[in-house]
Short mmCIF file of C-alpha atoms and ligand atoms in Angstrom, two decimals:
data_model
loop_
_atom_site.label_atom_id
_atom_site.label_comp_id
_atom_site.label_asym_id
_atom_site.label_seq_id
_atom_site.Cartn_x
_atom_site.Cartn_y
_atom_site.Cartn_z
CA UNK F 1 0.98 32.16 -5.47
CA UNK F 2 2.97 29.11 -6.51
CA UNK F 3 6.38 27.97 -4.67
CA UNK F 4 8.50 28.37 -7.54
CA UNK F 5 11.90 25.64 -7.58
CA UNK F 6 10.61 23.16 -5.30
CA UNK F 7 12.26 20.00 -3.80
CA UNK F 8 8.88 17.95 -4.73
CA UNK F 9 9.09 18.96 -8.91
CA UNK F 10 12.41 17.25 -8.62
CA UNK F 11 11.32 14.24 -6.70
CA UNK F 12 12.35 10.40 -7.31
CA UNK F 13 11.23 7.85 -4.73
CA UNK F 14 13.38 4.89 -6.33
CA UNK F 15 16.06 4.27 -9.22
CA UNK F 16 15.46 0.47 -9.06
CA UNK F 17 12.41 -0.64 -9.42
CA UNK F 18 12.39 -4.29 -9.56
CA UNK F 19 10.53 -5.77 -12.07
CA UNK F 20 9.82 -2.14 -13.95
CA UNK F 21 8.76 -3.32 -17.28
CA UNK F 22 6.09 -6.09 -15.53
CA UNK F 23 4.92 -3.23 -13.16
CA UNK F 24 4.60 -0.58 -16.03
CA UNK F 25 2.38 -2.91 -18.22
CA UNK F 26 0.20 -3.25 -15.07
CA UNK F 27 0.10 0.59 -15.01
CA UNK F 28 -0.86 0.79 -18.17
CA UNK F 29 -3.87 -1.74 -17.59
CA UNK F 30 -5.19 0.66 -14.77
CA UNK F 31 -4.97 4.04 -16.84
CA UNK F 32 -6.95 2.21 -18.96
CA UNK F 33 -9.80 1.90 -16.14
CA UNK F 34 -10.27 5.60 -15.27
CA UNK F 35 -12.78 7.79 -16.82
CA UNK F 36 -13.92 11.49 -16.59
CA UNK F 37 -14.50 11.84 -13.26
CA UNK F 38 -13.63 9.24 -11.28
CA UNK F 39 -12.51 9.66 -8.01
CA UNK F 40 -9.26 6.68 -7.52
CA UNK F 41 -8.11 5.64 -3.80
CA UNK F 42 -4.26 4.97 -4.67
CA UNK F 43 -2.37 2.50 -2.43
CA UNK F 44 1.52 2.95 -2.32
CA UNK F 45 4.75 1.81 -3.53
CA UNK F 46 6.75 1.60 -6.93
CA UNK F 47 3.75 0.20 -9.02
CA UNK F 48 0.98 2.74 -7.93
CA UNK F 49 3.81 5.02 -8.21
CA UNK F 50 3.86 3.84 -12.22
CA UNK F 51 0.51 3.50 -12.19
CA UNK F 52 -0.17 7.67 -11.38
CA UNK F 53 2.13 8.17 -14.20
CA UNK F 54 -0.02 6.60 -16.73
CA UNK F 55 -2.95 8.41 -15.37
CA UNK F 56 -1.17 11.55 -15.06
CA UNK F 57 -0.23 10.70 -19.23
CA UNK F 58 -4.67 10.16 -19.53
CA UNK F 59 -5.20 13.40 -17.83
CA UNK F 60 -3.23 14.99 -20.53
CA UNK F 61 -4.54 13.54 -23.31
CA UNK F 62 -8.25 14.18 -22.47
CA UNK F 63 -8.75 16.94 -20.01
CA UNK F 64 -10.59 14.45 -17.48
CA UNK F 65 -11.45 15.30 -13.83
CA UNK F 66 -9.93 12.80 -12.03
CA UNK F 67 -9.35 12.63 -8.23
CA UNK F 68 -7.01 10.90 -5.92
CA UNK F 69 -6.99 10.16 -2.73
CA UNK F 70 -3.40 9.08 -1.85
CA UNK F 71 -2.61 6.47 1.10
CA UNK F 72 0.91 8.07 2.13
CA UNK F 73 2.95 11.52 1.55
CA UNK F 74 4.89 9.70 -0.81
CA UNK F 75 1.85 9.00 -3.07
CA UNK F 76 0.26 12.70 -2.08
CA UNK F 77 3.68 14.28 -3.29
CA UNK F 78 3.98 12.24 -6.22
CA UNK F 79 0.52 13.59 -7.46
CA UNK F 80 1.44 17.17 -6.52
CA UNK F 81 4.31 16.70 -8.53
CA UNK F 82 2.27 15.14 -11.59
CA UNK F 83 -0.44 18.04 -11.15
CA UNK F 84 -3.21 15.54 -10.29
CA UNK F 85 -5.62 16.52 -8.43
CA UNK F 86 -6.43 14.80 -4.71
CA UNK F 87 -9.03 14.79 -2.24
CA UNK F 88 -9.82 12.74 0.58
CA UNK F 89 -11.82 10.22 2.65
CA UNK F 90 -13.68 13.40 4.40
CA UNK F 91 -14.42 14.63 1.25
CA UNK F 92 -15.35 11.53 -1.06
CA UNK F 93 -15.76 8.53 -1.47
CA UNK F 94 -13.49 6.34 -4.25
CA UNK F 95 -14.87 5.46 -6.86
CA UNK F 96 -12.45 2.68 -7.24
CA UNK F 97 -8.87 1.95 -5.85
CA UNK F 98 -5.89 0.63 -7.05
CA UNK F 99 -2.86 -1.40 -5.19
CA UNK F 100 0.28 -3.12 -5.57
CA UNK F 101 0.75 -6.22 -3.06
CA UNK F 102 3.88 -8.01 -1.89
CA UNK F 103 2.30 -11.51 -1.98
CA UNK F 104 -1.07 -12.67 -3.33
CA UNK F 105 -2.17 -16.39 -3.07
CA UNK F 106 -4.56 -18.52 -5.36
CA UNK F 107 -7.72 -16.97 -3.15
CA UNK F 108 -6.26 -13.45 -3.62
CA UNK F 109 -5.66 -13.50 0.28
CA UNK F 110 -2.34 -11.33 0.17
CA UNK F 111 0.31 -9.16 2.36
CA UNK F 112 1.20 -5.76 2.12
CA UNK F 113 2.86 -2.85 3.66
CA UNK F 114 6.74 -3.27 2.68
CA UNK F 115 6.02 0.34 2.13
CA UNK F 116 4.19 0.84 5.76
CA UNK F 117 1.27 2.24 4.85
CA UNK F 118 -0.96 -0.67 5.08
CA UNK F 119 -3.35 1.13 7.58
CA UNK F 120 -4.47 4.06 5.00
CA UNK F 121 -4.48 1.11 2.61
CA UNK F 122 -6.74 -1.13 4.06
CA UNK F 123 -8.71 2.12 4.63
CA UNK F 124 -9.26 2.40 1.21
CA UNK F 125 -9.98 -0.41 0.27
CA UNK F 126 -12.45 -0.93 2.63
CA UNK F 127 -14.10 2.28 1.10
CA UNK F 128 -14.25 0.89 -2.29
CA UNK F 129 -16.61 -0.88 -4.38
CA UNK F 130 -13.70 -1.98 -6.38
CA UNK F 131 -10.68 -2.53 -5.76
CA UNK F 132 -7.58 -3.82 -8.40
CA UNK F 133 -4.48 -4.98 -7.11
CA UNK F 134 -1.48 -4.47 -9.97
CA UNK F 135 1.02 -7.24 -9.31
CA UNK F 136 4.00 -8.44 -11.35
CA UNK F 137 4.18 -12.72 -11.19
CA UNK F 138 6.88 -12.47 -8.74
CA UNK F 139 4.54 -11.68 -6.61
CA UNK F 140 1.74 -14.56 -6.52
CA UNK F 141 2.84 -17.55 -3.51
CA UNK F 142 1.21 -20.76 -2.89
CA UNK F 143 1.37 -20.14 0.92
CA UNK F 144 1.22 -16.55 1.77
CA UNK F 145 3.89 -15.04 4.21
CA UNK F 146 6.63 -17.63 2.06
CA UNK F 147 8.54 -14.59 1.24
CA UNK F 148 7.52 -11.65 3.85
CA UNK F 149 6.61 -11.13 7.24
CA UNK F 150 3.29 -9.61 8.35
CA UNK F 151 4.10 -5.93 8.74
CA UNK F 152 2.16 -4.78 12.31
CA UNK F 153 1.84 -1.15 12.63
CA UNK F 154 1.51 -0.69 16.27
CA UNK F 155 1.09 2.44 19.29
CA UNK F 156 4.65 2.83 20.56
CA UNK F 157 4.37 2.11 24.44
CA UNK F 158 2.22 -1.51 23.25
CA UNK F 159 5.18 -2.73 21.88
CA UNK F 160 6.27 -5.30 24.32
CA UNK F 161 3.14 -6.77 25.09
CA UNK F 162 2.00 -7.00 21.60
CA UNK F 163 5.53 -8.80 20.70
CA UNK F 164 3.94 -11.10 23.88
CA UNK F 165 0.90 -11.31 22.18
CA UNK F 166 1.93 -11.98 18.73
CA UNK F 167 4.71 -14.88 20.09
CA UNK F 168 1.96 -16.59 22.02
CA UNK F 169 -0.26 -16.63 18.24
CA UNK F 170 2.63 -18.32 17.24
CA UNK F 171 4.78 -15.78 15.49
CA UNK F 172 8.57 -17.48 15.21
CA UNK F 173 9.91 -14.48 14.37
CA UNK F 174 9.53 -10.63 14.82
CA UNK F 175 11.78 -7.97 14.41
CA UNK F 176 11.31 -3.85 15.01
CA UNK F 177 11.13 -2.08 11.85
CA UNK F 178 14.20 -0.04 11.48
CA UNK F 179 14.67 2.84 9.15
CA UNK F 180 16.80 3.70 6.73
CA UNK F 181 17.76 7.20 6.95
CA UNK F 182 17.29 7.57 10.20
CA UNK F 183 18.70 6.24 13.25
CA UNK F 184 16.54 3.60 15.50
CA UNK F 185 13.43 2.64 14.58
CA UNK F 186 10.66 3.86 11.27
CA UNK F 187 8.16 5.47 12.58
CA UNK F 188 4.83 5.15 10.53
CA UNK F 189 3.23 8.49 9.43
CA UNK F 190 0.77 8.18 11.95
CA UNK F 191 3.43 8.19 14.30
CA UNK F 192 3.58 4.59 15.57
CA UNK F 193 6.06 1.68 15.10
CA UNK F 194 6.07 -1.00 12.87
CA UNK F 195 6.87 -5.26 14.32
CA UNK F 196 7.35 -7.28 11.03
CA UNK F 197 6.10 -10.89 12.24
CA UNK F 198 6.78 -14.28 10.77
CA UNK F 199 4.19 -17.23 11.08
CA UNK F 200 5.22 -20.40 9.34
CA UNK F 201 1.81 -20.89 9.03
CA UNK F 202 -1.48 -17.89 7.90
CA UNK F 203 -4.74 -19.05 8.35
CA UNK F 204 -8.44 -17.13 7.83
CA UNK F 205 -8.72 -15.89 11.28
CA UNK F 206 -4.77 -14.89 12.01
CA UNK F 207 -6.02 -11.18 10.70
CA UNK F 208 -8.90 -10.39 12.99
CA UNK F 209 -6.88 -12.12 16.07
CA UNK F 210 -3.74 -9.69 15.10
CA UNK F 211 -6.36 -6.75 14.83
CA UNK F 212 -7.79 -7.70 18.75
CA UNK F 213 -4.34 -7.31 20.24
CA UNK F 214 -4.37 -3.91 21.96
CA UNK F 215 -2.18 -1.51 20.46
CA UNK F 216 -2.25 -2.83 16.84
CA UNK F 217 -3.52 -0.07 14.72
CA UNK F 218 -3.40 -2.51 11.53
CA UNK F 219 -1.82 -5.44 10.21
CA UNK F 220 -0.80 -6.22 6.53
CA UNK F 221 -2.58 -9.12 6.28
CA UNK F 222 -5.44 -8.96 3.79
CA UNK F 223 -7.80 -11.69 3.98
CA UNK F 224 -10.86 -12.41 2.03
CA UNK F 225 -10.89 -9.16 0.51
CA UNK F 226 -13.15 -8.49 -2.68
CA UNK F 227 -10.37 -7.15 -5.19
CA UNK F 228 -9.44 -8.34 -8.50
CA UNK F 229 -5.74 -8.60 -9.07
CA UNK F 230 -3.96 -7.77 -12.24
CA UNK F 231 -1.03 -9.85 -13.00
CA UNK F 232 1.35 -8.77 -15.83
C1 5RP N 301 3.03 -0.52 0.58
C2 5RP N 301 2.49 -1.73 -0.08
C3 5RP N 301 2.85 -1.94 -1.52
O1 5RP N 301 1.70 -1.98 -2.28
C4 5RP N 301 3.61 -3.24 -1.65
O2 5RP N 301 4.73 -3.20 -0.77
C5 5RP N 301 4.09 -3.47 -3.10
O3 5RP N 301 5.06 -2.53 -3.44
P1 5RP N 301 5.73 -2.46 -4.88
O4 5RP N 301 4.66 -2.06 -5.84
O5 5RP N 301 6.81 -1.41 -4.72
O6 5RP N 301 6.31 -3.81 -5.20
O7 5RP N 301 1.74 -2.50 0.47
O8 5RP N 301 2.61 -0.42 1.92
#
C-alpha cells in the first residue's frame, strides 16, 4: 500500500547550489556511464544529488535496471523520491560509484565529508572497481586541506583524547562540528560526533595515523585512492 502525500515527494535538500551549472554538466557525464543493470554506490552532497537526477532522467528514457546503494538518508530519500531503485552493501556489490569531493590535488589525493558522510563513502569506494569523482574546478588545490579541514567522525566519549591525539599529529586547529538545526553538536548518522581538524601541512601517511587513533571511526582524508575525477 503506498503512503500517499508524503513529506519525502516534496523534498529539497538545497536552493543554492554553488556552482550548479559546473556540477550539472558533471551529472550529465555520469548518466552517461550507467547501463542496464548496473548496480552504482552513490556518495553524497549537491552534485551526486544532480547526478541521481540525470540517472533518474536515463531510467526513464530506457526502462534500465539500475541499482543504488546510497551513502546517507539524504541520498536514500532522494532516490525514493526519484523512484530509483536501491540496495545495499549486504546485498551487492557496486558495480561502480560515483562522488563529489571538496578538494582534489594534482595526484587525485582529496578531502571529503562537508556533508559527514565520509565513513559510508569511503565504504564504497573501497567496494568499487571504479570509482568517478564529479568535481566542478573550484574544487582542484595545489596543497590539499588549503580550503577545508579534515572532517573526523569520531565515538562520542573519545572525543577529548582524540582532540589530544590529533594536536600532538600536529593539527593547529580543531573545532566540534556543530549543527544547524539543532542545538549543540551534529551527530553523524551512525550516531557519533564529528572534530573538523586543520593541518597546515597533509602528507601520505597523515590518513592511516588519523585512522589508528582510538575512537576515530573515519577520517575524510582520501589518499592514494584509485578514482578518476571528472572536472567540468
Ligand atoms: C559529503 C561529501 C561531498 O561529496 C562533498 O562535500 C562535496 O559536496 P558538493 O557536491 O555538495 O560540493 O564528501 O560527505
Amino acid at each position: 500500500m503506498d503512503w500517499g502525500e508524503n513529506l519525502i515527494e516534496g523534498l529539497k535538500w538545497s536552493d543554492n547550489i554553488i556552482n550548479r551549472e559546473g556540477k550539472e554538466r558533471v551529472a550529465e557525464m555520469i548518466a552517461a556511464k550507467a547501463s542496464d543493470g548496473d548496480v552504482i554506490g552513490a556518495g553524497s552532497g549537491s552534485t551526486v544529488y544532480l547526478a541521481l537526477y540525470a540517472i533518474a532522467k536515463k531510467i526513464k528514457e530506457t526502462d534500465w535496471a539500475i541499482q543504488i546503494i546510497p551513502s546517507s538518508l539524504e541520498i536514500s530519500m532522494t532516490c525514493i523520491q526519484l523512484g530509483i531503485p536501491q540496495t545495499t552493501l549486504l546485498n551487492k556489490k557496486p558495480d561502480w560509484t560515483f562522488d563529489g569531493a571538496d578538494e582534489v590535488d594534482s595526484n587525485n589525493n582529496m578531502i571529503k565529508g562537508r556533508g559527514g558522510a565520509m565513513f559510508k563513502e569511503k565504504l564504497l569506494i573501497c567496494n568499487s572497481k571504479k570509482t568517478y569523482i564529479l568535481i566542478d574546478k573550484s574544487k582542484l588545490v595545489s596543497n590539499l586541506g588549503q580550503n577545508f579541514p579534515i572532517p573526523v567522525e569520531i565515538f562520542p566519549s573519545s572525543l577529548l583524547y582524540v582532540e589530544n591525539e590529533l594536536r600532538n599529529m600536529g593539527a593547529t586547529e580543531i573545532n566540534l562540528r556543530l549543527a544547524k538545526g539543532k542545538d549543540g553538536a551534529i551527530i553523524t548518522e551512525n550516531g557519533n560526533l564529528i572534530l573538523d581538524a586543520r593541518f597546515t601541512s597533509i602528507d601520505n601517511i597523515l590518513e592511516s595515523r588519523i585512522k589508528s587513533i582510538t575512537g576515530v571511526i573515519e577520517s575524510g582524508l582520501f589518499i592514494g585512492y584509485d578514482v578518476e575525477v571528472l572536472v567540468s
